[in-house]
Coordinates of C-alpha atoms and ligand atoms in Angstrom, one line a residue:
X1 CA -9.2 10.5 14.8
X2 CA -8.2 9.2 18.2
X3 CA -10.1 6.5 20.0
X4 CA -12.1 8.2 22.8
X5 CA -14.3 5.2 23.7
X6 CA -13.2 2.1 25.4
X7 CA -13.8 0.0 22.3
X8 CA -10.8 -0.3 20.1
X9 CA -10.4 -2.1 16.8
X10 CA -8.2 -5.2 17.0
X11 CA -6.6 -7.2 14.2
X12 CA -8.1 -10.7 14.5
X13 CA -6.3 -12.1 11.5
X14 CA -3.8 -11.3 8.7
X15 CA -3.1 -12.7 5.3
X16 CA -1.3 -11.9 2.1
X17 CA -1.1 -13.3 -1.4
X18 CA 1.2 -12.6 -4.3
X19 CA 0.9 -14.2 -7.8
X20 CA 3.5 -17.0 -8.3
X21 CA 5.4 -15.5 -11.3
X22 CA 8.6 -13.9 -10.1
X23 CA 10.2 -11.2 -12.2
X24 CA 13.8 -10.5 -11.4
X25 CA 15.8 -7.4 -12.3
X26 CA 17.7 -9.5 -14.9
X27 CA 14.3 -10.2 -16.5
X28 CA 13.7 -6.5 -16.8
X29 CA 17.1 -5.9 -18.3
X30 CA 15.8 -7.9 -21.4
X31 CA 12.9 -5.4 -21.8
X32 CA 14.5 -2.0 -21.4
X33 CA 17.8 -0.1 -20.8
X34 CA 18.2 -0.8 -17.1
X35 CA 20.5 -3.0 -14.9
X36 CA 20.2 -5.1 -11.9
X37 CA 22.8 -2.9 -10.2
X38 CA 20.9 0.3 -10.8
X39 CA 17.6 -1.1 -9.5
X40 CA 19.3 -2.6 -6.4
X41 CA 21.2 0.5 -5.6
X42 CA 18.4 3.0 -6.2
X43 CA 15.5 1.1 -4.8
X44 CA 16.7 -2.1 -2.9
X45 CA 14.4 -4.2 -5.1
X46 CA 15.7 -7.6 -6.3
X47 CA 12.5 -9.1 -7.6
X48 CA 8.7 -8.6 -7.7
X49 CA 5.7 -10.7 -8.6
X50 CA 3.6 -10.2 -11.8
X51 CA 0.2 -11.7 -12.6
X52 CA -0.4 -13.7 -15.7
X53 CA -3.0 -12.7 -18.3
X54 CA -6.6 -12.9 -17.0
X55 CA -5.7 -12.4 -13.3
X56 CA -7.1 -9.2 -11.8
X57 CA -6.8 -7.3 -8.6
X58 CA -10.0 -8.8 -7.2
X59 CA -8.5 -12.3 -7.6
X60 CA -5.4 -11.4 -5.6
X61 CA -7.6 -9.6 -3.0
X62 CA -9.8 -12.7 -2.5
X63 CA -6.8 -15.0 -1.9
X64 CA -5.4 -12.6 0.7
X65 CA -8.9 -12.3 2.2
X66 CA -9.3 -16.0 2.5
X67 CA -6.0 -16.3 4.3
X68 CA -6.8 -13.5 6.7
X69 CA -10.2 -15.1 7.4
X70 CA -8.6 -18.5 8.0
X71 CA -6.0 -16.9 10.3
X72 CA -8.8 -15.2 12.3
X73 CA -10.6 -18.6 12.5
X74 CA -14.0 -16.9 11.8
X75 CA -17.0 -17.8 9.8
X76 CA -16.9 -15.5 6.8
X77 CA -20.7 -15.1 7.1
X78 CA -20.1 -13.0 10.2
X79 CA -18.3 -10.3 8.3
X80 CA -20.6 -7.2 8.2
X81 CA -18.5 -4.8 6.0
X82 CA -15.8 -4.9 3.4
X83 CA -13.4 -2.1 2.9
X84 CA -11.2 -2.4 -0.1
X85 CA -8.2 -0.3 -1.1
X86 CA -6.7 -0.2 -4.6
X87 CA -5.6 2.0 -7.4
X88 CA -5.9 -0.8 -9.9
X89 CA -9.5 -2.1 -9.8
X90 CA -10.4 -4.8 -12.4
X91 CA -12.8 -2.3 -14.0
X92 CA -13.0 1.5 -14.3
X93 CA -16.2 0.9 -12.2
X94 CA -17.3 -0.8 -10.0
X95 CA -14.5 -1.1 -7.5
X96 CA -13.2 -4.5 -6.2
X97 CA -15.1 -4.5 -2.9
X98 CA -18.2 -5.9 -4.5
X99 CA -16.2 -8.5 -6.4
X100 CA -14.5 -9.6 -3.2
X101 CA -18.0 -9.9 -1.6
X102 CA -19.3 -12.0 -4.5
X103 CA -16.2 -14.3 -4.8
X104 CA -16.3 -15.0 -1.1
X105 CA -20.0 -15.8 -1.4
X106 CA -20.9 -13.2 1.3
X107 CA -24.4 -11.8 1.9
X108 CA -25.5 -8.3 0.8
X109 CA -23.2 -6.5 3.2
X110 CA -21.7 -3.1 2.4
X111 CA -18.5 -2.9 0.3
X112 CA -16.6 0.4 0.4
X113 CA -13.8 1.1 -2.1
X114 CA -11.1 3.5 -0.9
X115 CA -9.0 5.3 -3.6
X116 CA -5.9 6.6 -1.8
X117 CA -3.1 4.8 -3.6
X118 CA 0.0 4.1 -1.5
X119 CA -1.8 5.5 1.5
X120 CA -4.8 3.3 0.8
X121 CA -4.3 0.7 3.5
X122 CA -4.1 3.3 6.3
X123 CA -6.9 5.4 4.9
X124 CA -9.0 2.2 4.7
X125 CA -8.0 1.2 8.2
X126 CA -9.2 4.6 9.4
X127 CA -12.6 4.0 7.8
X128 CA -13.0 0.5 9.2
X129 CA -11.9 1.8 12.6
X130 CA -14.6 4.4 12.7
X131 CA -17.3 1.8 12.0
X132 CA -16.1 -0.6 14.6
X133 CA -15.5 2.0 17.4
X134 CA -19.0 3.5 16.7
X135 CA -20.5 0.1 17.2
X136 CA -21.9 0.0 13.6
X137 CA -19.9 -3.0 12.6
X138 CA -18.6 -6.0 14.5
X139 CA -16.4 -7.6 11.9
X140 CA -14.8 -5.8 9.0
X141 CA -12.7 -7.4 6.2
X142 CA -10.1 -4.9 5.1
X143 CA -8.3 -5.9 1.9
X144 CA -5.7 -4.0 -0.2
X145 CA -4.7 -5.3 -3.5
X146 CA -2.9 -4.2 -6.7
X147 CA -2.2 -5.4 -10.2
X148 CA 0.3 -2.8 -11.5
X149 CA 2.2 -5.0 -14.0
X150 CA -0.4 -4.9 -16.8
X151 CA -0.2 -1.1 -17.2
X152 CA 3.4 -0.2 -16.8
X153 CA 5.6 1.1 -19.6
X154 CA 8.3 -1.6 -20.0
X155 CA 10.1 0.5 -22.6
X156 CA 13.1 2.8 -21.9
X157 CA 10.6 5.7 -21.6
X158 CA 8.9 4.2 -18.5
X159 CA 11.9 2.6 -16.8
X160 CA 11.9 4.9 -13.8
X161 CA 8.4 3.6 -12.9
X162 CA 8.2 0.1 -14.2
X163 CA 11.1 -1.4 -12.3
X164 CA 9.7 -0.3 -9.0
X165 CA 6.1 -1.7 -8.9
X166 CA 4.8 -5.2 -8.3
X167 CA 1.5 -7.0 -7.8
X168 CA 0.1 -8.4 -4.6
X169 CA -2.5 -8.3 -1.9
X170 CA -2.8 -8.1 1.9
X171 CA -5.8 -8.4 4.2
X172 CA -6.8 -8.1 7.8
X173 CA -10.0 -9.0 9.7
X174 CA -10.9 -6.3 12.2
X175 CA -13.1 -6.7 15.3
X176 CA -14.0 -4.6 18.4
X177 CA -12.0 -5.2 21.6
X178 CA -14.5 -4.7 24.3
X179 CA -12.5 -6.3 27.2
X180 CA -11.2 -2.8 28.3
X181 CA -7.6 -3.9 27.6
X182 CA -5.3 -1.6 25.7
X183 CA -5.0 -3.7 22.6
X184 CA -6.0 -2.3 19.2
X185 CA -5.8 0.7 16.9
X186 CA -4.8 3.7 19.1
X187 CA -5.4 6.2 16.4
X188 CA -5.2 7.0 12.7
X189 CA -3.9 10.2 11.1
X190 CA -4.6 11.2 7.5
X191 CA -3.1 14.0 5.5
X192 CA -3.3 15.2 1.9
X193 CA -2.1 18.0 -0.4
X194 CA -3.8 18.0 -3.8
X195 CA -1.4 20.5 -5.2
X196 CA 0.8 17.6 -6.1
X197 CA -1.6 15.6 -8.3
X198 CA 0.6 15.6 -11.4
X199 CA 3.7 14.6 -9.5
X200 CA 2.4 11.0 -9.3
X201 CA -0.6 10.1 -11.3
X202 CA -2.2 8.2 -14.1
X203 CA -3.4 11.2 -16.2
X204 CA -5.6 9.3 -18.6
X205 CA -8.2 8.0 -19.2
X206 CA -10.1 11.2 -18.1
X207 CA -13.8 11.8 -18.7
X208 CA -12.7 15.5 -19.2
X209 CA -11.6 14.4 -22.7
X210 CA -14.1 13.9 -25.5
X211 CA -13.7 11.2 -26.5
X212 CA -12.0 9.8 -23.4
X213 CA -9.8 7.3 -25.3
X214 CA -7.7 9.0 -28.0
X215 CA -5.0 7.4 -30.1
X216 CA -2.7 10.4 -29.5
X217 CA -2.8 9.8 -25.7
X218 CA -1.7 6.2 -26.3
X219 CA 1.1 7.3 -28.6
X220 CA 2.3 9.8 -25.9
X221 CA 2.2 7.2 -23.2
X222 CA -0.4 9.1 -21.2
X223 CA -2.3 6.1 -20.1
X224 CA 0.7 4.9 -18.1
X225 CA 1.4 6.0 -14.5
X226 CA 3.9 8.8 -14.3
X227 CA 5.9 10.4 -11.5
X228 CA 8.4 13.0 -10.6
X229 CA 10.6 10.6 -8.7
X230 CA 12.7 13.2 -7.0
X231 CA 9.7 15.2 -5.7
X232 CA 8.0 12.0 -4.5
X233 CA 11.2 10.8 -2.8
X234 CA 11.9 14.1 -1.0
X235 CA 8.2 14.5 0.2
X236 CA 8.0 10.9 1.3
X237 CA 11.1 11.2 3.4
X238 CA 9.6 14.3 5.1
X239 CA 6.0 13.4 5.4
X240 CA 6.1 9.9 6.8
X241 CA 8.2 10.9 9.8
X242 CA 5.9 13.9 10.4
X243 CA 2.8 11.6 10.3
X244 CA 4.4 9.1 12.8
X245 CA 5.4 12.0 15.1
X246 CA 1.8 13.3 15.0
X247 CA 0.4 9.9 15.9
X248 CA 2.8 9.5 18.8
X249 CA 2.1 13.0 20.1
X250 CA -1.7 12.3 20.0
X251 CA -1.2 9.3 22.2
X252 CA 1.4 10.7 24.6
X253 CA 4.0 8.2 23.3
X254 CA 7.6 8.6 22.3
X255 CA 9.6 7.1 19.4
X256 CA 11.3 4.8 21.9
X257 CA 7.9 3.3 22.6
X258 CA 7.6 2.0 19.0
X259 CA 8.6 -1.7 18.7
X260 CA 8.0 -2.0 14.9
X261 CA 7.8 0.6 12.2
X262 CA 6.1 -0.6 9.0
X263 CA 6.5 2.0 6.3
X264 CA 4.9 1.7 2.9
X265 CA 7.5 -0.1 0.9
X266 CA 8.1 2.5 -1.8
X267 CA 11.8 2.4 -2.0
X268 CA 14.2 0.9 0.5
X269 CA 16.2 4.1 0.5
X270 CA 13.0 6.0 1.5
X271 CA 12.4 3.5 4.4
X272 CA 15.9 4.0 5.7
X273 CA 15.6 7.8 5.4
X274 CA 12.3 7.6 7.4
X275 CA 14.0 5.6 10.1
X276 CA 16.9 8.1 10.2
X277 CA 14.4 11.0 10.3
X278 CA 12.7 9.4 13.3
X279 CA 15.9 8.2 14.9
X280 CA 14.5 4.8 15.2
X281 CA 16.9 1.8 15.0
X282 CA 16.8 0.2 11.6
X283 CA 16.2 -3.2 13.2
X284 CA 12.8 -2.0 14.2
X285 CA 11.8 -1.2 10.6
X286 CA 10.0 -3.9 8.6
X287 CA 11.4 -4.1 5.1
X288 CA 10.5 -6.5 2.4
X289 CA 10.6 -4.5 -0.8
X290 CA 13.6 -6.6 -2.0
X291 CA 11.1 -9.4 -2.8
X292 CA 7.9 -7.6 -3.7
X293 CA 8.8 -4.2 -5.1
X294 CA 6.3 -1.4 -4.4
X295 CA 2.8 -3.0 -4.2
X296 CA 1.1 0.3 -3.4
X297 CA -1.9 -0.1 -1.1
X298 CA -1.0 -3.8 -0.5
X299 CA 2.6 -3.2 0.8
X300 CA 1.8 -2.5 4.4
X301 CA -0.6 -5.4 5.0
X302 CA 1.8 -7.8 3.2
X303 CA 4.7 -6.6 5.4
X304 CA 2.4 -6.8 8.5
X305 CA 1.4 -10.3 7.7
X306 CA 5.0 -11.5 7.2
X307 CA 6.1 -9.8 10.4
X308 CA 3.3 -11.4 12.4
X309 CA 3.7 -14.9 10.9
X310 CA 7.4 -14.7 11.5
X311 CA 6.8 -14.1 15.2
X312 CA 8.4 -10.7 15.0
X313 CA 5.3 -8.8 16.2
X314 CA 4.2 -10.1 19.6
X315 CA 1.2 -9.3 21.8
X316 CA 1.7 -6.0 23.6
X317 CA 4.1 -4.6 20.9
X318 CA 3.5 -1.1 19.6
X319 CA 3.3 -1.1 15.8
X320 CA 3.5 2.1 13.8
X321 CA 2.3 2.2 10.2
X322 CA 3.0 5.0 7.8
X323 CA 2.5 5.6 4.1
X324 CA 3.0 8.2 1.4
X325 CA 1.9 8.3 -2.1
X326 CA -0.1 9.8 -5.0
X327 CA -2.3 12.8 -4.2
X328 CA -0.1 13.5 -2.4
X329 CA -1.6 11.6 0.5
X330 CA 0.2 10.4 3.6
X331 CA -0.9 8.8 6.9
X332 CA 0.1 7.0 10.0
X333 CA -1.6 4.6 12.5
X334 CA -0.5 3.1 15.8
X335 CA -1.6 -0.3 16.8
X336 CA -1.1 -1.9 20.2
X337 CA -0.8 -5.6 19.2
Ligands
LIG401 O1 5.0 4.8 -3.5 C1 5.2 6.1 -3.9 C2 5.6 5.9 -5.4 N1 6.9 6.1 -5.8 C3 8.0 6.3 -5.0 O2 8.1 6.3 -3.8 C4 9.3 6.5 -5.8 C5 10.1 7.7 -5.3 N2 11.3 8.0 -6.1 C6 12.3 7.1 -6.2 O3 12.2 6.0 -5.6 C7 13.5 7.5 -6.9 O4 13.4 8.9 -7.3 C8 13.8 6.6 -8.2 C9 14.1 5.2 -7.8 C10 12.5 6.6 -9.1 C11 14.9 7.2 -9.0 O5 16.1 7.3 -8.2 P1 17.0 8.6 -8.2 O6 18.1 8.3 -7.4 O7 16.1 9.8 -7.7 O8 17.4 8.7 -9.7 P2 17.1 9.9 -10.7 O9 15.6 10.0 -11.0 O10 17.8 11.1 -10.3 O11 17.7 9.3 -12.1 C12 19.1 9.1 -12.1 C13 19.4 8.5 -13.5 C14 18.7 9.3 -14.7 O12 19.6 9.3 -15.7 P3 20.5 10.7 -16.0 O13 19.5 11.7 -16.3 O14 21.2 10.9 -14.7 O15 21.3 10.3 -17.1 C15 17.6 8.4 -15.1 O16 17.2 8.5 -16.4 O17 18.9 7.2 -13.6 C16 18.2 7.0 -14.8 N3 17.1 6.0 -14.6 C17 17.4 4.7 -14.8 N4 18.6 4.0 -15.2 C18 18.5 2.7 -15.2 C19 15.9 6.1 -14.3 N5 15.3 4.9 -14.2 C20 16.2 4.0 -14.5 C21 16.3 2.6 -14.6 N6 17.4 2.0 -15.0 N7 15.2 1.8 -14.3

């Protein structure tokens, strides 16, 4: 999906929001048989944010969206499409896109929900990019948000998962760059292999079961997300570098051209392995999992916003994004900032 036309999608504003409640590794030690040392060594995570009761994914999404809109300095009424990425919508249906629209008080513009888990932000970016490059939309709000903490197994049984994930949201405002300059999304590259569905999934509730909600499923913990951590780890370390290489090759660029690599923050060891696999200096890798844990679709836009606001990403820099997650799905995107 390489940009053939002169129009490119540029990021006009970024924002992120995490709920105020910080949960440290020591807090988790009180809930299950785990340790601060294990979590730090195996994942690089020191703390994450959890919502309080009554706060949903759309609430986090709206806060992040407001910040991105303010950063872009635009009138929200000029947004003509919402693309929302999440695996944890407030409701089984509808998705959060329509809630973001209503809470921002926007008119009856389209609201697309993208369901690609950890790859959700890049998948959603690819969707928004097509609308902008085709000239169909002039201003797209892309928001990625997750509330994981309300459905994690905080008993010993779920300790491999529950220590890793956190809540949060990130957003970007996207616009066409019609000045003929080189700024913007150079290309997006999406991949999937559905043979790995059970290796990282939330199996239930499933409409295949009659009735869908059964006490036995609760007792067996099948309403909680589950993963084969080793399989995910190995595949993530292989697939993210592959995706970045594909993106660079499609644009005639080399790894040395990349100024910043923003990998999905799944595990700091994975991010370091991806850097090693690509032979990219670790100083170029944006890493913030220590403070947020794995926020699934939200992790890349949170890291992007932090890096931009810190002055780390500057005009003209080449930013590479890559992600891997449930499906399996994986993806990469290149942005000339
Ligand atoms: O965004 C995509 C979603 N997920 C990921 O990217 C995660 C990918 N996977 C991983 O990050 C790693 O596989 C984990 C962090 C989940 C696990 O690290 P690991 O080095 O692969 O450990 P392991 O699964 O081999 O487990 C080692 C031991 C096991 O005990 P035994 O069998 O050796 O006695 C686990 O039971 O660590 C145990 N363990 C824990 N111990 C303390 C698992 N979770 C915990 C825990 N605290 N929270």
